[in-house]
Each structure stands twice: as structure tokens, then as C-alpha cells.
Coordinates of N, CA and C in Angstrom, one line a residue:
K1 N 0.5 -6.8 19.3 CA 1.2 -8.0 18.7 C 0.2 -9.4 18.8
K2 N 0.5 -10.2 17.9 CA -0.3 -11.3 18.0 C -0.3 -12.1 19.1
R3 N 1.2 -12.4 19.9 CA 0.9 -13.0 21.1 C 0.4 -12.5 22.3
F4 N -0.2 -11.2 22.4 CA -1.1 -10.7 23.3 C -2.9 -10.7 22.8
Q5 N -2.9 -11.5 21.9 CA -4.5 -11.1 21.3 C -5.3 -12.0 22.3
G6 N -6.2 -11.6 22.8 CA -7.4 -12.3 23.6 C -7.2 -11.9 24.8
L7 N -6.1 -11.2 25.5 CA -5.4 -11.0 26.6 C -6.0 -9.6 27.0
D8 N -6.4 -9.5 28.6 CA -6.9 -8.1 29.0 C -5.8 -7.4 29.3
K9 N -6.0 -6.2 29.7 CA -4.6 -5.3 29.8 C -3.9 -6.0 30.9
W10 N -4.5 -5.9 32.0 CA -3.5 -6.5 33.4 C -2.9 -7.7 32.8
Q11 N -3.5 -8.8 32.3 CA -2.9 -10.0 31.7 C -1.5 -9.5 30.7
K12 N -1.6 -8.6 29.8 CA -0.7 -8.0 29.0 C 0.5 -7.6 29.8
N13 N 0.1 -6.5 30.6 CA 0.7 -6.0 31.4 C 1.8 -7.0 32.2
L14 N 1.3 -8.1 32.9 CA 1.9 -9.0 33.8 C 2.9 -9.7 32.7
L15 N 2.1 -10.1 31.6 CA 3.6 -10.6 30.4 C 4.6 -9.9 30.1
S16 N 4.2 -8.6 30.2 CA 5.2 -7.8 29.8 C 6.4 -7.7 30.6
L17 N 5.8 -7.7 32.2 CA 6.9 -7.3 33.2 C 7.7 -8.4 33.3
R18 N 7.2 -9.7 33.1 CA 8.1 -10.7 33.1 C 8.9 -11.0 31.9
M19 N 8.5 -10.6 30.6 CA 9.5 -10.6 29.2 C 10.7 -9.7 29.6
I20 N 10.3 -8.7 30.4 CA 11.8 -7.6 30.3 C 12.5 -7.8 31.3
G21 N 12.2 -8.7 32.2 CA 13.1 -9.2 33.1 C 12.7 -9.5 34.8
Y22 N 11.6 -9.0 35.1 CA 11.3 -8.7 36.2 C 11.0 -10.4 36.8
S23 N 11.4 -10.6 38.1 CA 11.2 -11.6 38.5 C 9.8 -11.7 39.3
F24 N 9.1 -13.0 39.5 CA 8.0 -13.5 40.1 C 7.7 -12.3 41.0
R25 N 8.7 -12.4 42.1 CA 8.5 -11.8 43.4 C 8.2 -10.3 43.3
E26 N 9.2 -9.9 41.9 CA 9.3 -8.2 42.1 C 8.0 -7.8 41.7
I27 N 7.3 -8.6 40.5 CA 6.0 -8.2 40.0 C 5.1 -8.3 41.3
G28 N 5.1 -9.5 41.8 CA 4.3 -9.5 43.0 C 4.0 -8.2 43.7
E29 N 5.5 -8.3 44.3 CA 5.6 -6.9 45.2 C 4.8 -5.5 44.5
M30 N 5.1 -5.3 43.3 CA 4.9 -3.9 42.3 C 3.2 -4.2 42.5
L31 N 2.6 -5.3 42.5 CA 1.0 -5.3 42.2 C 0.4 -5.7 43.5
G32 N 1.6 -5.8 44.8 CA 0.3 -6.1 46.2 C 0.3 -7.7 46.1
V33 N 0.9 -8.7 45.5 CA 0.3 -9.9 45.5 C 1.3 -10.5 45.7
S34 N 1.0 -11.8 46.2 CA 2.3 -13.2 46.4 C 2.7 -13.6 45.0
H35 N 3.8 -13.7 44.9 CA 4.6 -14.2 44.0 C 4.0 -15.5 43.2
E36 N 3.5 -16.5 44.2 CA 2.9 -17.7 43.8 C 1.5 -17.3 42.9
M37 N 0.9 -16.3 43.3 CA -0.2 -15.8 42.2 C 0.3 -15.0 41.2
I38 N 1.3 -14.5 41.1 CA 1.9 -14.1 39.7 C 2.6 -15.7 39.2
R39 N 3.4 -16.3 39.2 CA 3.4 -17.4 38.8 C 2.2 -18.5 38.5
N40 N 1.0 -18.6 39.1 CA -0.1 -19.1 38.6 C -0.5 -18.6 37.4
K41 N -0.7 -17.2 37.5 CA -1.7 -16.1 36.5 C -0.7 -16.5 35.3
I42 N 0.6 -16.6 35.1 CA 1.4 -16.8 34.3 C 1.4 -17.8 33.5
K43 N 1.3 -18.7 34.5 CA 1.1 -20.1 34.1 C -0.4 -20.4 33.4
E44 N -1.4 -20.0 33.8 CA -2.7 -19.8 33.6 C -2.7 -19.1 32.2
I45 N -2.4 -18.1 32.0 CA -2.5 -17.1 30.8 C -1.9 -18.2 29.5
T46 N -0.5 -18.5 29.7 CA 0.3 -19.0 28.7 C -0.3 -20.7 28.8
K47 N -1.1 -21.2 29.0 CA -1.7 -22.3 29.2 C -0.5 -23.3 29.5
G48 N 0.2 -23.1 30.1 CA 0.9 -23.9 30.8 C 2.7 -24.0 30.1
A49 N 2.7 -23.1 28.7 CA 3.5 -22.9 27.7 C 4.6 -21.7 28.3
S50 N 4.9 -21.7 29.4 CA 5.7 -20.7 29.8 C 7.3 -20.6 29.7
L51 N 7.7 -21.7 28.7 CA 8.9 -21.8 28.4 C 9.3 -20.9 27.2
E52 N 8.4 -20.8 26.4 CA 8.7 -19.7 25.4 C 8.8 -18.0 26.0
A53 N 7.8 -17.9 26.7 CA 8.2 -16.7 27.7 C 9.7 -16.7 28.5
N54 N 10.0 -17.7 29.2 CA 11.2 -17.9 29.7 C 12.6 -17.6 28.8
I55 N 12.2 -18.4 27.4 CA 13.0 -18.2 26.4 C 13.4 -16.7 25.9
Q56 N 12.2 -16.1 25.8 CA 12.3 -14.9 25.5 C 12.7 -14.0 26.4
L57 N 12.5 -14.1 27.6 CA 13.1 -13.1 29.0 C 14.8 -13.3 28.6
V58 N 15.5 -14.7 28.6 CA 16.6 -14.9 28.3 C 17.1 -13.9 27.1
Y59 N 16.6 -14.1 25.9 CA 17.0 -13.5 24.9 C 17.3 -12.1 25.3
N60 N 15.8 -11.6 25.6 CA 15.9 -9.6 26.3 C 17.2 -9.5 27.2
N61 N 17.3 -10.5 28.0 CA 18.5 -9.9 29.0 C 19.8 -10.0 28.1
A62 N 19.9 -11.1 27.6 CA 21.1 -10.9 26.6 C 21.4 -9.7 25.9
K63 N 20.2 -9.3 25.0 CA 20.2 -8.0 24.2 C 20.4 -7.1 25.1
L64 N 20.1 -6.8 26.3 CA 20.4 -5.7 27.1 C 21.7 -5.6 27.7
A65 N 22.1 -6.9 27.9 CA 23.4 -6.9 28.7 C 24.5 -6.6 27.2
S66 N 24.4 -7.1 26.1 CA 25.1 -6.3 25.0 C 24.9 -4.9 24.9
K67 N 23.9 -4.3 24.8 CA 23.9 -3.0 24.7 C 24.7 -2.1 25.7
I68 N 24.7 -2.8 26.9 CA 25.3 -2.1 28.1 C 26.9 -2.5 28.0
A69 N 27.3 -3.5 27.5 CA 28.7 -3.7 27.6 C 29.4 -3.0 26.1
S70 N 28.6 -2.7 25.0 CA 29.1 -2.2 24.3 C 29.2 -0.6 24.4
S71 N 28.3 -0.2 25.4 CA 28.5 1.5 25.6 C 29.5 1.7 26.6
M72 N 30.2 0.7 26.9 CA 31.5 1.0 28.0 C 32.6 1.4 27.4

């Protein structure tokens, strides 16, 4: 995808985990590092423009909630 151009596999995985809804703390626990390191890496990767990533996170969470609600 265009948004992942120029990123290495680790960076892509980190952003993907965040975009599907994992918190900084959860990602840090999965990877065995602090949540502060994860937050700083995401800020570095997005060049401080993590607002778009957070908007995508909210969108993905709403989409998932809608699917769950409609299946009930």
C-alpha cells in the first residue's frame, strides 16, 4: 500500500497493529518493549503526523463494532 512505502517490515507491522486497534501498551507487551518506545517509534515513523493513524484507528473500531452489532 502507498502509505507503507519506504517502511521496513517491523515498521509496517507496528503501524498495522496500531491501526487495527492495539494500544501502545499492548503492542509493547507483544514485542517485549515499553509502550513509550512504541509511542516514540510511531511518532518517528509518521513524522509526528499520527493524527491520521488515530483517525483510521477510530474508523476501523467503528467498522468492527458495526459488524459485531449486525451479527447479533
